[in-house]
XYZ file of C-alpha atoms in Angstrom:
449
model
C 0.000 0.000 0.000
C 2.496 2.322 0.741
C 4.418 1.654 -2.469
C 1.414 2.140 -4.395
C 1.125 5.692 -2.464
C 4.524 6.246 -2.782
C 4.385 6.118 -6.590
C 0.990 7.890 -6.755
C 3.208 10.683 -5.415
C 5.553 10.627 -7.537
C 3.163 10.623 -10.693
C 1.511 13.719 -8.870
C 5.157 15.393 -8.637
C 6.122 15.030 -11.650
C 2.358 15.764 -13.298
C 2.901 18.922 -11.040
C 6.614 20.199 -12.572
C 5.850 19.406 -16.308
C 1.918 21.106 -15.906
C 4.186 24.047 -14.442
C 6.784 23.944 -17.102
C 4.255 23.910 -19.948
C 1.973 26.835 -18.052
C 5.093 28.983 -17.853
C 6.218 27.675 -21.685
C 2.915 28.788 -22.749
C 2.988 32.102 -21.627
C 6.452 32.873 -23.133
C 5.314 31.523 -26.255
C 1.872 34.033 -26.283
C 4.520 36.553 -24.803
C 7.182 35.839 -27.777
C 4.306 35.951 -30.279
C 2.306 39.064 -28.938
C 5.647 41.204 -28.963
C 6.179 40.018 -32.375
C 2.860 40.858 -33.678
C 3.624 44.273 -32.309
C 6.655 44.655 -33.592
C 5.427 44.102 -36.855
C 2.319 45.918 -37.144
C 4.065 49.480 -35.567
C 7.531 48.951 -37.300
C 6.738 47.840 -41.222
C 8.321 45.037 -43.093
C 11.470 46.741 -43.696
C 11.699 47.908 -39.992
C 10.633 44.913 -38.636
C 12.969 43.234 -40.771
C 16.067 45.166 -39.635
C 15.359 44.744 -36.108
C 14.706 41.074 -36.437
C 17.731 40.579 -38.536
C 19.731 43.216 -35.884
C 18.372 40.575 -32.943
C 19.217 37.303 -34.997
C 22.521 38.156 -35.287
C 22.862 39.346 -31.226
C 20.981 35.901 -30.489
C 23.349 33.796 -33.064
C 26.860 34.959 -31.453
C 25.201 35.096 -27.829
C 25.845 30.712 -27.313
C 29.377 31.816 -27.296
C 30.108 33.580 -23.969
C 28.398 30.390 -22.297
C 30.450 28.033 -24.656
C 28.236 25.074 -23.510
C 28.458 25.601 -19.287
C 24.989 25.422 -18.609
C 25.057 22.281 -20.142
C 28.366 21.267 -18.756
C 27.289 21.864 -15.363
C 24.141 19.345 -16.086
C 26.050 16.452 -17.431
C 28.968 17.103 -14.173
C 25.568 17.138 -12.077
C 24.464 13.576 -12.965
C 27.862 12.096 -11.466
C 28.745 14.347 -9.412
C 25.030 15.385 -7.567
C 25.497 19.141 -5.674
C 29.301 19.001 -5.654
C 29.228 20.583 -9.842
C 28.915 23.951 -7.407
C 33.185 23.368 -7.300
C 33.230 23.967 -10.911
C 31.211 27.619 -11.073
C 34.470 29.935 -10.089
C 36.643 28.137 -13.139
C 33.446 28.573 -14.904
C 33.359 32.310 -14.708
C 37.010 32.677 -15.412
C 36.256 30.943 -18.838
C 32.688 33.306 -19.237
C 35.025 36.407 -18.496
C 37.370 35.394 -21.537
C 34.331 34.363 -24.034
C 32.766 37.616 -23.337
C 35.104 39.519 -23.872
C 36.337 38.009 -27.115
C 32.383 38.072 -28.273
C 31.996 41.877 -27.807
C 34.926 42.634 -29.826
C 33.380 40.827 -32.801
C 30.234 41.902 -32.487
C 31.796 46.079 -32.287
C 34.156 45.052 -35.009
C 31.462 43.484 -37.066
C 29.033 46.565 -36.326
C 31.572 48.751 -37.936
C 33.191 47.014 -40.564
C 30.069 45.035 -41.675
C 28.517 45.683 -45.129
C 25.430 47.105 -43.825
C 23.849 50.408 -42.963
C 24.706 53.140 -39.762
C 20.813 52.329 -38.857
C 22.275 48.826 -38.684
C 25.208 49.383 -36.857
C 23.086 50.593 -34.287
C 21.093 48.468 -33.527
C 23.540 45.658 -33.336
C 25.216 48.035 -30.554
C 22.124 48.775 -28.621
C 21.275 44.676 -28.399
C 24.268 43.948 -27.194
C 23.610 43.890 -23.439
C 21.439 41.145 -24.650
C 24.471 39.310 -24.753
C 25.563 39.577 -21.132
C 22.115 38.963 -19.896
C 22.332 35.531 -21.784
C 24.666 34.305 -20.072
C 23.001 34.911 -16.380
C 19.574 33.355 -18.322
C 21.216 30.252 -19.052
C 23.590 29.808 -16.077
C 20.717 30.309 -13.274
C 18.604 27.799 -15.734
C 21.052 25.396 -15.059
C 21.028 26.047 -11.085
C 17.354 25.848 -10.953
C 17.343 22.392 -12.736
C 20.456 20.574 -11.133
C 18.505 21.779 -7.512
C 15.263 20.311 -9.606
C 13.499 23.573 -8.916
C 11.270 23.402 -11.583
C 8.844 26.188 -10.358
C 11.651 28.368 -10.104
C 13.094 27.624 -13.539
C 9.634 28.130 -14.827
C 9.412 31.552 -13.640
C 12.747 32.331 -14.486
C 12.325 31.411 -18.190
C 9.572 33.593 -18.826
C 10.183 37.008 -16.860
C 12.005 38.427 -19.885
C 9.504 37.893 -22.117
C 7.039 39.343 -19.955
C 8.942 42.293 -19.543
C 9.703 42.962 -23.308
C 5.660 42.199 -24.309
C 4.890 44.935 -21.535
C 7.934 47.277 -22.511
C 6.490 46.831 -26.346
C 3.124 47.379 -24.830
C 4.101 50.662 -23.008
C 6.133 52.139 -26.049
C 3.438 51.305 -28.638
C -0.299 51.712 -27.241
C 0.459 53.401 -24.308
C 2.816 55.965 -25.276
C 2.984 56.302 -28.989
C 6.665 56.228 -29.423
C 7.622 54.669 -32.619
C 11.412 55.386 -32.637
C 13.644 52.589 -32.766
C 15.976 53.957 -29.975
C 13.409 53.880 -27.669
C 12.776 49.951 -28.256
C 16.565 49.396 -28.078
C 17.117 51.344 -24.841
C 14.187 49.222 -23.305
C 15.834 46.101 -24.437
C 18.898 47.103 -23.348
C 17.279 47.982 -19.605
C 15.642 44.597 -19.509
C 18.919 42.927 -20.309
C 20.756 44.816 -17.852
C 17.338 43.591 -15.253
C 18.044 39.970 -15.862
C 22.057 40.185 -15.588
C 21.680 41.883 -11.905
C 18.952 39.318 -10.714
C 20.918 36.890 -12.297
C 24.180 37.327 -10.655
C 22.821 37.299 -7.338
C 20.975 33.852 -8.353
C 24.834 33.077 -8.465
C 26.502 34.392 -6.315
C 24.151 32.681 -3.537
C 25.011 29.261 -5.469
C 28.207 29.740 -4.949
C 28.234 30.486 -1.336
C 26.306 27.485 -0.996
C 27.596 26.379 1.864
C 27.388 29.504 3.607
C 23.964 30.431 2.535
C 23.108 26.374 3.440
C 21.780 26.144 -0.096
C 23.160 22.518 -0.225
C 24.353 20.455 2.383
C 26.864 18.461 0.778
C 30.327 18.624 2.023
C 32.114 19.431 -1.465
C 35.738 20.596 0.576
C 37.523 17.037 -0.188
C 36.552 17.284 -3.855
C 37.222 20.355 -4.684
C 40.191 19.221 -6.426
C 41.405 18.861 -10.221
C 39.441 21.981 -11.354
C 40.958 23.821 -14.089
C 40.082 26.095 -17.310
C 41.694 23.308 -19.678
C 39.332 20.937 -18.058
C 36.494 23.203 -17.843
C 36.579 23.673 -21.234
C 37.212 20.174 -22.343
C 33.418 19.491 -20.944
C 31.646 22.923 -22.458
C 33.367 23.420 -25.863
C 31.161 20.377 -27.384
C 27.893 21.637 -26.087
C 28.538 25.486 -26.842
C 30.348 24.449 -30.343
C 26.697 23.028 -30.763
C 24.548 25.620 -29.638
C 26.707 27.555 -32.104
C 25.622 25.381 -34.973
C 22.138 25.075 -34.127
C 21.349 29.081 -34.123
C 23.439 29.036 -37.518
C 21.106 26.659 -39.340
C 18.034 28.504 -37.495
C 18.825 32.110 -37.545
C 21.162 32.377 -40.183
C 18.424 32.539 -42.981
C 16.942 36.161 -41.460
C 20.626 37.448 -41.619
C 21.134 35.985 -45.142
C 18.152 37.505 -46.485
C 19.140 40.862 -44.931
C 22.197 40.620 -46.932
C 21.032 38.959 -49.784
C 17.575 40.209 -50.543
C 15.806 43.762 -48.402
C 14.731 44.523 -45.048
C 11.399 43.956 -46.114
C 11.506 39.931 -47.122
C 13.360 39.951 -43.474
C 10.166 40.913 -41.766
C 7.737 38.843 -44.100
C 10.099 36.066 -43.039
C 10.654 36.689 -39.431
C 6.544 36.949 -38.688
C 6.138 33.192 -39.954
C 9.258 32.325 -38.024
C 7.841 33.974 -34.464
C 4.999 31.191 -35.594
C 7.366 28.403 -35.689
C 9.532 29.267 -32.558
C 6.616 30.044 -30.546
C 5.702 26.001 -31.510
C 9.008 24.726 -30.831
C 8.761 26.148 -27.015
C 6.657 23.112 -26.042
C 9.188 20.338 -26.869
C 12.209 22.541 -25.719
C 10.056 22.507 -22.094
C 9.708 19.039 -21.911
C 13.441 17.573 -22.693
C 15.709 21.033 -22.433
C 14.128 22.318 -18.816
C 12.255 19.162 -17.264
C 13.711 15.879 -18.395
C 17.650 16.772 -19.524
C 19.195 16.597 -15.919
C 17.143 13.538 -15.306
C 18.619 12.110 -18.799
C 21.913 12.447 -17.872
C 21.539 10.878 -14.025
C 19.923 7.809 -16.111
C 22.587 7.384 -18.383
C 24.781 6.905 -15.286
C 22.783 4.942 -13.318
C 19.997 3.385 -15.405
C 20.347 2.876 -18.695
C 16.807 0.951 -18.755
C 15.028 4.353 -17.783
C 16.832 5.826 -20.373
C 15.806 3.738 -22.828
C 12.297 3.754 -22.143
C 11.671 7.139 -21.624
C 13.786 7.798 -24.996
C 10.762 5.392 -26.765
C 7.900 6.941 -25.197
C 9.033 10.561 -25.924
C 9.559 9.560 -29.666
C 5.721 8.457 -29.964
C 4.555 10.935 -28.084
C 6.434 14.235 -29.410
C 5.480 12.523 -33.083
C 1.980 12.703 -32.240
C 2.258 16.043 -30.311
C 3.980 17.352 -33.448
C 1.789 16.576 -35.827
C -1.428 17.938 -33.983
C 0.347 20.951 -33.633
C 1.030 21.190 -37.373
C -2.509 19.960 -38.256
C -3.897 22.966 -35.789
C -1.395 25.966 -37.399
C -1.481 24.941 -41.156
C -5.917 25.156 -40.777
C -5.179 28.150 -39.025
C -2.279 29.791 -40.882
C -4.603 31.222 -43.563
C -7.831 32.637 -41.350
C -5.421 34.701 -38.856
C -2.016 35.162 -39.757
C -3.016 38.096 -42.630
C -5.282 39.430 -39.418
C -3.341 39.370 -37.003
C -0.116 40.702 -38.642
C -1.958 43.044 -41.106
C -2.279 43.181 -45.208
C 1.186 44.056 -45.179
C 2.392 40.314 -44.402
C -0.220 38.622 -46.775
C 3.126 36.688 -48.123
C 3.605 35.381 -44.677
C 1.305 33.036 -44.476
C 2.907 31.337 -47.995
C 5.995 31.263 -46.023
C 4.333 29.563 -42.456
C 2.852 26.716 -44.827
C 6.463 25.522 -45.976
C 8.193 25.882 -42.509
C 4.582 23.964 -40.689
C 6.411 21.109 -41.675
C 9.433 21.552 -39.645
C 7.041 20.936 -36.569
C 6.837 17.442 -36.850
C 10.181 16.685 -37.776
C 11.446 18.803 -34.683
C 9.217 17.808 -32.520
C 10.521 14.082 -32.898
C 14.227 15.107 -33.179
C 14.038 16.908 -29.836
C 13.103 13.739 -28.641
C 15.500 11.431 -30.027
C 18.451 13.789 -29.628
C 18.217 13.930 -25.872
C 20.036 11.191 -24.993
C 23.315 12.195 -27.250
C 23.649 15.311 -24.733
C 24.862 12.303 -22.108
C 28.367 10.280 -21.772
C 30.793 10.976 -24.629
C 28.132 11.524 -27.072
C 28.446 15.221 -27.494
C 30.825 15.266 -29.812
C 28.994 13.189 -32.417
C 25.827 15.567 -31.994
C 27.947 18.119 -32.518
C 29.348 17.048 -35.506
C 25.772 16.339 -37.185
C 24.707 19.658 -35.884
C 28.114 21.083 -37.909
C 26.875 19.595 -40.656
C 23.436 20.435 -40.517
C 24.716 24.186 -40.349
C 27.073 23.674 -43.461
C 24.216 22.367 -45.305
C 21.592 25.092 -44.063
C 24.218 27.937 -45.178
C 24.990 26.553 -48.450
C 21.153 26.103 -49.216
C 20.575 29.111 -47.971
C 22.957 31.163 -50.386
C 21.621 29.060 -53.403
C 18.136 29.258 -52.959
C 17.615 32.808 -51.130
C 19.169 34.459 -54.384
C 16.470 32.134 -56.214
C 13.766 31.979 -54.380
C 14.398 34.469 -51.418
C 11.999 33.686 -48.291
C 11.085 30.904 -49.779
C 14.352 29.547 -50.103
C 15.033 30.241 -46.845
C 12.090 28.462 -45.694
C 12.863 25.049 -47.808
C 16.216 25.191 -46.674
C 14.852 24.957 -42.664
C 12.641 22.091 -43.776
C 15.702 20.120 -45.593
C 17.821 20.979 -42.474
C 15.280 19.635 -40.157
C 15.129 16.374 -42.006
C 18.984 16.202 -42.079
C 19.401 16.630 -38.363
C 16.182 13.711 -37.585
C 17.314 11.063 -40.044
C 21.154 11.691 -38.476
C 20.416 11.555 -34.997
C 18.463 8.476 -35.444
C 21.304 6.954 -37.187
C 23.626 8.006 -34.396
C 21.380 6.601 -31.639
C 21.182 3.403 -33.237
C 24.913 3.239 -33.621
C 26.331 4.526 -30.275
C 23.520 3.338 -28.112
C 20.403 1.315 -27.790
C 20.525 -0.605 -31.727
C 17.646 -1.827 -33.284
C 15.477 -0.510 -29.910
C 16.008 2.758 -30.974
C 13.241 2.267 -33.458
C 10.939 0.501 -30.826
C 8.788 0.936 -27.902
C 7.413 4.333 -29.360
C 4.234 3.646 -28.171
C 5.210 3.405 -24.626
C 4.160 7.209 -23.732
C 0.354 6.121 -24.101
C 0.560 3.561 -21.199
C -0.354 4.369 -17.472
C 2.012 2.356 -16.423
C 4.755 4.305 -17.852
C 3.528 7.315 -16.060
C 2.996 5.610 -13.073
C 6.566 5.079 -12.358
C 8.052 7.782 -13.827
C 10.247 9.976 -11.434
């Protein structure tokens, strides 16, 4: 009896975190997707364009002053438990030197890029956005290696929150229209999250004092270095890196390739898409990743299963999702955006189809981020980017957003089929393409923890 109440609990827990997770994924998507709509209808195509294309680029070379920590700290978490905290003060000596190399590319490449002053400017007044994204992703990885969920749920969503209501303030409320305005309100939120942030921190690392944790880490705290530091981030920030290039890269190629204005026709049918791929990002990035990687150290049967029921269930997931936006795409998008982005809604009915695709490869993906496996996800995910930019510059000149939209789709389906391949390979065989239907029993639930 008290097993069966025992796992009743657990089911509860865990039905408890994820409803949590997917409350506070929800809003940031509506929150992502309002501000966007704004955006759009107060700046123009062309505006819109050259802001979107001004934050792509901010948002692609951002993954670099983290250089894969947060993820670091999650895979040292699932061996080591609480005692990762030894590794956060090498961890900021390695942030300080990242940073600092990634603002002097993105100055240098505001001034001596082929693009226009108004340009220039912006790229300089999203930059904070850059140190704020580290603090974003670092306290994500506190919340979830303490299991916090509620926490990380809140965490993830206050800056979108605060930009919908900045956008909000500056649009309807106030009437101000001028770009400078937006990017000094940007820049204010960024600086918000990086104070908050630190001081997330700086109590995790005075864990002990602060009684945070209540693990004695003093006898470990020993073999900590930079070089070794690094040897566990570069392959998870090398693939971040990757993965922005074959996602962003098409709004900064069409910038440079085509106008402003196919950048904004482009970007509204892409807040669409991003806003979709929130809900499997939730699931396995924020809820289930730390879990993965204590499995794949200590129960490779959990592992396996919960690898086949996500597949089956983030297919299905997927394509309801895609079902639901492709009906929908052509009744709201042209009201809700305006007459201006009629062309969007061509451009949401080719990249629809990446829903499916993603919402699977999120799923079988997960457990590569665990043992030695980074490297070969990294290396599909280089390759996935290679193909994505060369695409990209033969079909944008072509086709222009609707190059850049088929060459998301093929880049999607290059990243599935490989990861499926590489899961096979490096670690569960022929089961990798079993069990799928796993997610639909109660009994799976039932002792899930």
């Amino acid at each position: 009896m008290a097993l069966i109440e025992t796992s009743n609990n657990l089911f509860k827990n865990l039905l408890s975190n994820v409803s949590f997770l997917f409350l506070s994924g929800g809003v940031s998507a509506l929150s992502i997707f309002f501000t966007q709509i704004l955006l759009a209808r107060n700046l123009a195509p062309s505006g819109y364009g050259l802001f979107s294309a001004a934050f792509a680029t901010i948002t692609l070379i951002a993954p670099l002053t983290v250089f894969g920590i947060q993820h670091a700290w999650l895979k040292l978490s699932g061996s080591e438990g609480l005692s990762v905290i030894r590794w956060i003060p090498i961890s900021f000596k390695l942030v300080y030197i990242c940073l600092t190399i990634t603002l002097i590319s993105i100055t240098a490449w505001s001034f001596l890029g082929p693009h226009s002053s108004s340009f220039r400017n912006m790229l300089l007044g999203l930059s904070p956005i850059i140190i704020s994204h580290i603090f974003m992703e670092l306290v994500n990885s506190r919340f979830q290696i303490e299991q916090k969920f509620k926490s990380l749920a809140i965490w993830q969503t206050i800056p979108h929150i605060m930009r919908l209501s900045f956008v909000i303030l500056l649009f309807i409320v106030f009437g101000l229209y001028q770009v400078n305005y937006l990017l000094l309100g940007y820049s204010f939120i960024a600086l918000f999250i990086s104070i908050v942030g630190y001081i997330f921190l700086y109590k995790m690392m005075k864990a002990k004092r602060d009684n945070l944790f209540k693990e004695d880490i003093s006898s470990k705290n020993k073999n900590v270095s930079l070089k070794k530091m690094m040897g566990h981030s570069w392959p998870y920030g090398t693939a971040a890196f990757f993965y922005l290039i074959y996602l962003q890269s098409d709004l900064i190629i069409l910038k440079y390739l085509v106008n402003d204005t196919a950048v904004g026709l482009y970007s509204a049918a892409f807040a669409v898409l991003l806003s979709a791929y929130l809900i499997p990002g939730i699931i396995y990035q924020k809820f289930l990743l730390p879990k993965f990687h204590r499995w794949a150290n200590s129960n490779q049967k959990k592992l396996l299963t919960t690898y086949q029921a996500g597949n089956g269930l983030m297919l299905i997931l997927g394509i309801i999702v895609f079902a639901l936006l492709f009906y929908l795409n052509p009744i709201i998008i042209p009201k809700i955006f305006g007459n201006e982005y009629l062309q969007t809604s061509e451009i949401l009915n080719v990249l629809l189809f990446c829903i499916p695709i993603r919402f699977l490869a999120t799923s079988i993906e997960s457990p590569l981020f665990t043992k030695n496996l980074m490297v070969t996800k990294t290396s599909i995910m280089g390759g996935a980017a290679l193909l994505n930019l060369i695409l990209n510059f033969v079909l944008i000149p072509k086709y222009s957003f609707l190059g850049a939209a088929i060459a998301t789709v093929i880049s999607e389906i290059f990243l599935l089929s490989f990861y499926l391949l590489a899961v096979d390979k490096y670690l569960f065989g022929s089961e990798a393409y079993s069990g799928w239907g796993k997610g639909l029993t109660y009994s799976f639930w039932n002792t899930s923890n």
